[in-house]
Amino acid sequence: MSEPRRRAPRADARRNYERLLAEADAAFRQEGTDASLEGVARRAGVAIGTLYGHFPHRRALVGALLRDRNQALFARGEELQSGSTAAAALTQWVHAVVEHAAAYQGLAAILAAGLDDEGSELHASCLRMADISDRLIARARAAGALRQDVTSADVHALMNAAAWTREHMPAEQADRLVKLTMDGMLSSAT
Amino acid sequence: MSEPRRRAPRADARRNYERLLAEADAAFRQEGTDASLEGVARRAGVAIGTLYGHFPHRRALVGALLRDRNQALFARGEELQSGSTAAAALTQWVHAVVEHAAAYQGLAAILAAGLDDEGSELHASCLRMADISDRLIARARAAGALRQDVTSADVHALMNAAAWTREHMPAEQADRLVKLTMDGMLSSAT
DNA sequence: ACTTAAACTGAGGCATCCTCGATATAGTCT
DNA sequence: AGACTATATCGAGGATGCCTCAGTTTAAGT
């Protein structure tokens, strides 16, 4: 239990790690999250084994790429806890998450799976996101702005569905879906 | 231009065709639309080349499998043109399509792509579906039951999104999403 | 310089996709 | 029956991707 005191990573390791991340990001943007990992390694000028050394599986790569982006999203979420109307805050949060979850083609599916899948790097982030959502939902409900029968699962379903939509249709269409559904969720409160 | 007058297919060909369809259906149900085609051929007791002889690509297989099911769906659609309320008819249609489009994991994506993709077998079916939808939408709008700003693209987006949801979450959750969104779409009419 | 843990390499086993020339056979014609 | 031929089937093989691991290289501490 005595903290092995890991040495700092070697310079070449760090270099390759960054290079891989950059190329993976490019590849995922172009071809979606199921882009060829051998292709990524090749473009990064590195052997395939090196890629697997840094990222044992595809999810790890996706997780690493999302880390920064996640921080920004969480910050936005916390910010929304106080400002604006309860209803507007929730709506904006949903839009923010949808945009985030549609960064790469196929990401929505990975995230949807990752919520259950204990132990993935994504799992922690998903929990954090869920927590932020829950608080915004509670606030909206307390303010009487949200239909009583709307659950947080409903909101998450919408987020995922809209993210997927954004991957397969014009972004504007996904936004309209969110708007219409939120209208349904917020409307008959009173 | 003189109709080559194709001879009827050979008995073994017909047999293999049916066998392949049956096994493909089983495989797609279990593993989704990206199940291994070599596996399908193997399970059908046929060489891989035979499979490709009958179905040049995966889409053709999916299209053939959907043909019957599509007929039933279309029938239901026509039936809904007259009975019930305009609003109820539209809602039921959406539910029907969603259930249809979630028959296999991954089907939603194929259908979403197939709508644009001229010339796929699915394209014709997609057009037919779109037509039915449009008429139900027009009817609902004429009855003043649908918000004026809701487009048929919105309805299709919902269908696809909900179908995807059904693939990744409990079916009941997808149904709730449909219900909530329809509430938003139907509500502020007057 | 020397040492060594850390990192890299890439061949190789396995799965899948899809094509195409060689081979088999169902159905027909005499 | 036997032979003919359009139709079908077969399955090896090239291409690509996944992932592992034994062997080799190298950064960095002494």
Coordinates of C-alpha atoms (C1' of nucleotides) in Angstrom, one line a residue:
Chain A
M1 CA 0.0 0.0 0.0
S2 CA 3.0 2.3 -0.1
E3 CA 2.5 4.3 -3.2
P4 CA 5.1 2.9 -5.7
R5 CA 6.3 6.4 -6.4
R6 CA 6.1 6.2 -10.2
R7 CA 8.9 7.9 -12.1
A8 CA 7.9 10.6 -14.5
P9 CA 7.2 9.2 -18.0
R10 CA 10.0 9.2 -20.5
A11 CA 10.3 12.0 -23.0
D12 CA 9.6 9.8 -26.1
A13 CA 6.6 8.3 -24.3
R14 CA 5.1 11.7 -23.7
R15 CA 5.8 12.7 -27.3
N16 CA 4.2 9.7 -28.8
Y17 CA 1.2 10.0 -26.4
E18 CA 0.5 13.5 -27.6
R19 CA 1.1 12.6 -31.2
L20 CA -1.3 9.7 -30.9
L21 CA -4.0 11.8 -29.3
A22 CA -3.7 14.4 -32.0
E23 CA -4.0 11.9 -34.9
A24 CA -6.8 10.0 -33.2
D25 CA -8.7 13.2 -32.8
A26 CA -8.3 14.0 -36.5
A27 CA -9.2 10.4 -37.5
F28 CA -12.3 10.3 -35.3
R29 CA -13.5 13.6 -36.6
Q30 CA -13.2 12.4 -40.2
E31 CA -14.3 8.8 -39.9
G32 CA -16.0 8.5 -36.5
T33 CA -15.0 6.6 -33.4
D34 CA -14.5 3.4 -35.3
A35 CA -11.7 4.7 -37.5
S36 CA -8.9 2.3 -37.9
L37 CA -6.5 2.3 -35.0
E38 CA -3.7 1.0 -37.2
G39 CA -4.3 4.0 -39.4
V40 CA -4.0 6.3 -36.4
A41 CA -0.7 4.7 -35.4
R42 CA 0.6 5.0 -38.9
R43 CA -0.3 8.6 -39.2
A44 CA 1.3 9.2 -35.8
G45 CA 4.5 7.6 -37.1
V46 CA 4.4 4.9 -34.5
A47 CA 4.1 1.2 -34.4
I48 CA 0.7 -0.3 -33.6
G49 CA 2.0 -1.8 -30.4
T50 CA 2.9 1.6 -29.1
L51 CA -0.6 2.8 -29.5
Y52 CA -1.8 -0.2 -27.5
G53 CA 0.8 0.5 -24.9
H54 CA -0.6 3.9 -24.2
F55 CA -4.3 3.1 -24.8
P56 CA -5.3 -0.5 -24.1
H57 CA -8.5 -0.2 -26.0
R58 CA -10.4 2.2 -28.1
R59 CA -12.4 3.5 -25.2
A60 CA -9.3 4.6 -23.4
L61 CA -8.4 6.7 -26.4
V62 CA -11.8 8.2 -26.6
G63 CA -11.8 8.9 -22.9
A64 CA -8.5 10.7 -23.0
L65 CA -9.6 12.8 -25.9
L66 CA -12.7 13.8 -24.0
R67 CA -11.0 14.7 -20.7
D68 CA -10.4 18.3 -21.5
R69 CA -13.6 18.8 -23.2
N70 CA -15.4 17.3 -20.2
Q71 CA -13.9 19.8 -17.9
A72 CA -15.3 22.6 -19.9
L73 CA -18.7 21.0 -20.0
F74 CA -18.7 20.4 -16.2
A75 CA -17.8 24.0 -15.6
R76 CA -20.6 25.2 -17.8
G77 CA -22.9 22.9 -15.9
E78 CA -22.0 24.3 -12.5
E79 CA -22.3 27.8 -13.9
L80 CA -25.9 27.0 -14.9
Q81 CA -26.8 25.9 -11.5
S82 CA -27.4 29.5 -10.4
G83 CA -27.9 31.9 -13.3
S84 CA -31.0 32.2 -15.6
T85 CA -34.4 30.6 -15.1
A86 CA -34.6 27.1 -13.9
A87 CA -36.2 26.1 -17.2
A88 CA -33.7 27.9 -19.4
A89 CA -30.8 26.6 -17.4
L90 CA -32.0 23.0 -18.0
T91 CA -32.6 23.6 -21.6
Q92 CA -29.2 25.1 -22.1
W93 CA -27.6 22.2 -20.3
V94 CA -29.2 19.7 -22.6
H95 CA -28.1 21.6 -25.6
A96 CA -24.5 21.8 -24.3
V97 CA -24.4 18.0 -23.5
V98 CA -25.8 17.2 -26.9
E99 CA -23.2 19.2 -28.7
H100 CA -20.5 17.6 -26.6
A101 CA -21.7 14.1 -27.1
A102 CA -21.8 14.5 -30.9
A103 CA -18.2 15.5 -31.3
Y104 CA -17.4 12.3 -33.2
Q105 CA -19.7 10.0 -35.2
G106 CA -20.5 7.1 -33.0
L107 CA -19.7 8.8 -29.7
A108 CA -23.3 8.8 -28.6
A109 CA -23.4 5.0 -28.7
I110 CA -20.1 4.8 -26.7
L111 CA -21.4 7.2 -24.1
A112 CA -24.8 5.4 -23.8
A113 CA -22.9 2.2 -23.2
G114 CA -20.4 3.7 -20.9
L115 CA -22.9 4.8 -18.4
D116 CA -23.6 1.2 -17.3
D117 CA -20.1 -0.1 -18.0
E118 CA -18.4 0.3 -14.6
G119 CA -14.7 1.0 -14.7
S120 CA -14.4 2.7 -18.0
E121 CA -12.8 6.1 -17.8
L122 CA -16.0 7.4 -19.3
H123 CA -18.1 6.1 -16.4
A124 CA -16.8 8.6 -13.9
S125 CA -17.5 11.4 -16.3
C126 CA -21.0 10.1 -17.0
L127 CA -21.7 10.0 -13.3
R128 CA -20.6 13.6 -12.9
M129 CA -22.8 14.6 -15.8
A130 CA -25.7 12.8 -14.4
D131 CA -25.2 14.5 -11.1
I132 CA -25.2 18.0 -12.7
S133 CA -28.3 17.0 -14.7
D134 CA -30.1 15.8 -11.6
R135 CA -29.5 19.0 -9.8
L136 CA -30.8 21.1 -12.7
I137 CA -33.8 18.9 -13.0
A138 CA -34.6 19.1 -9.3
R139 CA -34.3 22.9 -9.5
A140 CA -36.6 23.1 -12.4
R141 CA -39.1 20.8 -10.7
A142 CA -38.9 22.8 -7.5
A143 CA -39.6 25.9 -9.5
G144 CA -42.7 24.2 -10.9
A145 CA -41.3 24.6 -14.4
L146 CA -41.1 20.9 -15.2
R147 CA -43.8 18.4 -15.6
Q148 CA -44.0 16.2 -12.5
D149 CA -43.9 13.0 -14.4
V150 CA -40.6 13.8 -16.2
T151 CA -37.8 11.7 -14.9
S152 CA -34.1 12.3 -15.1
A153 CA -33.9 9.2 -17.3
D154 CA -36.2 11.0 -19.7
V155 CA -33.8 13.8 -19.9
H156 CA -30.9 11.5 -20.5
A157 CA -32.7 9.7 -23.2
L158 CA -33.3 12.9 -24.9
M159 CA -29.6 13.9 -24.6
N160 CA -28.5 10.7 -26.2
A161 CA -31.1 10.6 -28.8
A162 CA -30.4 14.2 -29.9
A163 CA -26.7 13.5 -29.9
W164 CA -27.3 10.6 -32.3
T165 CA -29.5 12.8 -34.4
R166 CA -26.8 15.4 -34.6
E167 CA -24.5 12.7 -36.0
H168 CA -26.9 11.7 -38.7
M169 CA -28.7 14.8 -39.7
P170 CA -28.0 18.6 -39.9
A171 CA -27.2 19.9 -36.4
E172 CA -30.0 22.3 -36.7
Q173 CA -32.4 19.4 -36.9
A174 CA -31.1 17.9 -33.7
D175 CA -31.6 21.3 -32.0
R176 CA -35.2 21.5 -33.1
L177 CA -35.8 18.0 -31.7
V178 CA -34.4 19.2 -28.3
K179 CA -36.5 22.3 -28.4
L180 CA -39.7 20.5 -29.2
T181 CA -39.2 17.8 -26.6
M182 CA -38.3 20.4 -24.0
D183 CA -41.5 22.2 -24.8
G184 CA -43.3 19.0 -24.0
M185 CA -41.4 18.5 -20.8
L186 CA -41.7 22.0 -19.5
S187 CA -45.2 22.9 -20.8
S188 CA -47.9 21.6 -18.7
A189 CA -46.3 22.6 -15.4
T190 CA -48.0 25.3 -13.6
Chain B
M1 CA -35.5 -2.9 -74.5
S2 CA -37.3 -6.3 -75.0
E3 CA -37.6 -7.7 -71.5
P4 CA -35.0 -10.5 -71.4
R5 CA -37.7 -12.8 -70.1
R6 CA -35.7 -14.2 -67.2
R7 CA -36.2 -17.8 -66.5
A8 CA -37.5 -18.8 -63.1
P9 CA -34.7 -19.3 -60.5
R10 CA -33.3 -22.7 -60.0
A11 CA -34.6 -24.8 -57.1
D12 CA -31.3 -24.8 -55.2
A13 CA -31.0 -21.1 -55.7
R14 CA -34.4 -20.5 -54.1
R15 CA -33.6 -22.8 -51.3
N16 CA -30.4 -21.1 -50.5
Y17 CA -32.0 -17.7 -50.7
E18 CA -34.6 -18.6 -48.1
R19 CA -32.1 -20.3 -45.9
L20 CA -29.8 -17.3 -46.0
L21 CA -32.7 -14.9 -45.2
A22 CA -33.7 -17.0 -42.2
E23 CA -30.1 -17.2 -40.8
A24 CA -29.5 -13.5 -41.4
D25 CA -32.7 -12.7 -39.5
A26 CA -31.5 -14.7 -36.6
A27 CA -28.0 -13.3 -36.7
F28 CA -29.2 -9.7 -37.0
R29 CA -31.6 -10.2 -34.1
Q30 CA -28.8 -11.5 -31.9
E31 CA -25.9 -9.4 -32.9
G32 CA -27.3 -6.4 -34.8
T33 CA -27.1 -5.5 -38.4
D34 CA -23.3 -5.7 -38.4
A35 CA -23.2 -9.4 -37.6
S36 CA -20.7 -11.3 -39.6
L37 CA -21.9 -12.3 -43.1
E38 CA -19.4 -15.1 -43.2
G39 CA -21.1 -16.4 -40.1
V40 CA -24.5 -16.1 -41.7
A41 CA -23.3 -18.1 -44.7
R42 CA -21.7 -20.7 -42.5
R43 CA -24.9 -21.1 -40.4
A44 CA -26.9 -21.4 -43.6
G45 CA -24.6 -24.2 -44.8
V46 CA -23.5 -22.2 -47.9
A47 CA -20.3 -20.8 -49.2
I48 CA -19.6 -17.1 -48.7
G49 CA -19.7 -16.5 -52.5
T50 CA -23.2 -17.8 -52.6
L51 CA -24.3 -15.3 -50.1
Y52 CA -22.8 -12.5 -52.2
G53 CA -24.4 -14.0 -55.3
H54 CA -27.8 -13.4 -53.8
F55 CA -27.1 -10.3 -51.9
P56 CA -24.4 -8.0 -53.3
H57 CA -24.1 -6.1 -50.1
R58 CA -25.4 -6.0 -46.6
R59 CA -28.0 -3.5 -47.4
A60 CA -29.6 -5.8 -49.9
L61 CA -29.9 -8.4 -47.2
V62 CA -31.5 -6.0 -44.8
G63 CA -33.8 -4.7 -47.5
A64 CA -35.0 -8.2 -48.3
L65 CA -35.6 -9.0 -44.7
L66 CA -37.6 -5.8 -44.3
R67 CA -39.8 -6.3 -47.3
D68 CA -42.6 -8.2 -45.6
R69 CA -42.5 -6.2 -42.5
N70 CA -42.7 -3.1 -44.5
Q71 CA -45.9 -4.2 -46.2
A72 CA -47.5 -4.6 -42.8
L73 CA -46.3 -1.2 -41.7
F74 CA -47.6 0.5 -44.8
A75 CA -51.0 -1.2 -44.3
R76 CA -51.2 0.1 -40.8
G77 CA -50.3 3.6 -42.1
E78 CA -53.0 3.6 -44.6
E79 CA -55.5 2.4 -42.0
L80 CA -54.5 5.3 -39.8
Q81 CA -55.3 7.8 -42.5
S82 CA -59.0 7.7 -41.7
G83 CA -59.8 6.3 -38.2
S84 CA -59.2 8.0 -34.8
T85 CA -58.3 11.6 -34.1
A86 CA -55.8 13.3 -36.4
A87 CA -53.5 13.7 -33.4
A88 CA -53.9 10.1 -32.2
A89 CA -53.4 8.7 -35.6
L90 CA -50.1 10.6 -36.0
T91 CA -48.9 9.5 -32.6
Q92 CA -49.7 5.9 -33.3
W93 CA -48.0 6.0 -36.6
V94 CA -44.8 7.4 -35.0
H95 CA -44.9 4.6 -32.4
A96 CA -45.4 2.0 -35.2
V97 CA -42.5 3.3 -37.2
V98 CA -40.3 3.4 -34.2
E99 CA -41.0 -0.2 -33.3
H100 CA -40.4 -1.2 -36.9
A101 CA -37.1 0.6 -37.2
A102 CA -35.7 -0.9 -34.1
A103 CA -36.1 -4.5 -35.2
Y104 CA -32.4 -5.0 -35.3
Q105 CA -29.6 -3.2 -33.5
G106 CA -28.1 -0.7 -36.0
L107 CA -31.1 -0.6 -38.2
A108 CA -32.0 3.0 -37.3
A109 CA -28.6 4.1 -38.7
I110 CA -29.1 2.2 -41.9
L111 CA -32.5 3.6 -42.5
A112 CA -31.3 7.1 -41.7
A113 CA -28.6 6.7 -44.3
G114 CA -30.9 5.0 -46.7
L115 CA -33.3 7.9 -47.1
D116 CA -30.7 9.9 -48.9
D117 CA -28.9 7.0 -50.6
E118 CA -30.8 6.8 -53.9
G119 CA -31.1 3.4 -55.4
S120 CA -30.9 1.3 -52.3
E121 CA -33.9 -1.1 -51.9
L122 CA -34.6 0.8 -48.8
H123 CA -34.9 4.1 -50.5
A124 CA -38.2 3.2 -52.1
S125 CA -39.6 2.1 -48.8
C126 CA -38.4 5.2 -47.1
L127 CA -40.1 7.3 -49.6
R128 CA -43.3 5.4 -49.1
M129 CA -43.1 5.8 -45.4
A130 CA -42.4 9.5 -45.8
D131 CA -45.4 9.9 -47.9
I132 CA -47.7 8.3 -45.4
S133 CA -46.2 10.5 -42.7
D134 CA -46.7 13.6 -44.7
R135 CA -50.3 12.8 -45.2
L136 CA -50.9 12.2 -41.5
I137 CA -49.0 15.3 -40.7
A138 CA -51.0 17.4 -43.1
R139 CA -54.2 15.9 -41.7
A140 CA -53.2 16.8 -38.1
R141 CA -52.2 20.3 -39.1
A142 CA -55.4 20.8 -41.0
A143 CA -57.3 19.7 -37.8
G144 CA -55.3 22.4 -35.9
A145 CA -53.9 19.6 -33.7
L146 CA -50.3 20.2 -34.7
R147 CA -48.1 23.2 -34.0
Q148 CA -47.7 25.2 -37.1
D149 CA -43.9 25.3 -37.0
V150 CA -43.5 21.5 -36.8
T151 CA -42.1 20.1 -40.1
S152 CA -42.2 16.6 -41.4
A153 CA -38.5 16.6 -41.0
D154 CA -39.1 17.1 -37.3
V155 CA -41.3 14.1 -37.2
H156 CA -38.7 12.0 -39.0
A157 CA -36.0 13.1 -36.8
L158 CA -38.1 12.0 -33.8
M159 CA -38.8 8.6 -35.4
N160 CA -35.1 7.9 -36.0
A161 CA -34.0 9.2 -32.7
A162 CA -36.6 7.1 -30.9
A163 CA -35.7 4.0 -32.8
W164 CA -32.1 4.5 -31.8
T165 CA -33.1 5.0 -28.2
R166 CA -35.0 1.7 -28.4
E167 CA -31.9 0.0 -29.4
H168 CA -29.9 1.3 -26.5
M169 CA -32.3 1.6 -23.7
P170 CA -35.4 -0.1 -22.4
A171 CA -38.2 0.1 -25.0
E172 CA -40.4 1.8 -22.5
Q173 CA -37.9 4.7 -22.3
A174 CA -38.1 5.2 -26.0
D175 CA -41.9 5.3 -25.8
R176 CA -41.7 7.9 -23.1
L177 CA -39.5 10.0 -25.3
V178 CA -42.0 9.8 -28.2
K179 CA -44.8 10.7 -25.9
L180 CA -43.1 13.7 -24.4
T181 CA -42.0 15.0 -27.8
M182 CA -45.4 14.5 -29.3
D183 CA -46.8 16.4 -26.4
G184 CA -44.5 19.3 -27.4
M185 CA -45.5 19.0 -31.0
L186 CA -49.2 18.8 -30.4
S187 CA -49.6 21.0 -27.4
S188 CA -49.7 24.6 -28.3
A189 CA -52.0 24.1 -31.2
T190 CA -55.5 25.4 -30.4
Chain C
dA1 C1' 30.4 5.0 -19.6
dC2 C1' 27.3 1.7 -17.7
dT3 C1' 23.0 0.0 -16.3
dT4 C1' 18.3 -0.9 -16.4
dA5 C1' 13.6 0.0 -16.3
dA6 C1' 10.7 2.0 -19.7
dA7 C1' 9.2 2.2 -24.2
dC8 C1' 9.1 0.8 -28.9
dT9 C1' 8.8 -2.5 -32.7
dG10 C1' 6.4 -5.3 -36.1
dA11 C1' 5.6 -10.0 -37.3
dG12 C1' 1.9 -13.1 -36.7
dG13 C1' -2.6 -15.3 -35.4
dC14 C1' -7.2 -14.5 -36.1
dA15 C1' -11.5 -12.5 -38.0
dT16 C1' -14.0 -10.2 -41.6
dC17 C1' -14.8 -8.3 -46.1
dC18 C1' -15.4 -9.1 -50.9
dT19 C1' -13.9 -11.0 -55.7
dC20 C1' -13.4 -14.3 -59.2
dG21 C1' -11.9 -18.3 -61.8
dA22 C1' -12.8 -23.2 -61.3
dT23 C1' -16.3 -26.5 -60.6
dA24 C1' -20.9 -28.6 -60.0
dT25 C1' -25.8 -29.3 -61.2
dA26 C1' -30.8 -28.4 -62.2
dG27 C1' -33.7 -28.3 -65.9
dT28 C1' -34.3 -29.0 -70.7
dC29 C1' -34.0 -30.9 -75.2
dT30 C1' -33.6 -34.8 -78.3
Chain D
dA1 C1' -31.6 -42.0 -70.8
dG2 C1' -27.9 -39.1 -71.9
dA3 C1' -26.0 -34.9 -73.0
dC4 C1' -25.9 -29.9 -73.0
dT5 C1' -25.7 -25.4 -70.9
dA6 C1' -27.3 -21.5 -68.4
dT7 C1' -27.3 -21.0 -63.5
dA8 C1' -25.4 -21.6 -59.2
dT9 C1' -22.1 -22.9 -56.0
dC10 C1' -17.6 -23.2 -54.1
dG11 C1' -13.7 -21.6 -51.5
dA12 C1' -8.9 -19.9 -52.0
dG13 C1' -6.8 -15.5 -51.7
dG14 C1' -5.8 -10.5 -51.3
dA15 C1' -6.9 -6.7 -48.4
dT16 C1' -7.7 -4.6 -44.0
dG17 C1' -8.3 -4.4 -39.1
dC18 C1' -7.9 -6.2 -34.2
dC19 C1' -4.7 -7.2 -30.6
dT20 C1' -0.6 -9.7 -28.4
dC21 C1' 4.1 -10.5 -27.1
dA22 C1' 9.0 -11.8 -27.5
dG23 C1' 12.8 -9.3 -28.9
dT24 C1' 15.2 -4.8 -29.4
dT25 C1' 16.1 0.0 -28.6
dT26 C1' 16.7 4.0 -25.7
dA27 C1' 16.1 7.7 -22.2
dA28 C1' 17.8 8.9 -18.1
dG29 C1' 19.8 8.1 -13.6
dT30 C1' 24.4 6.8 -11.3

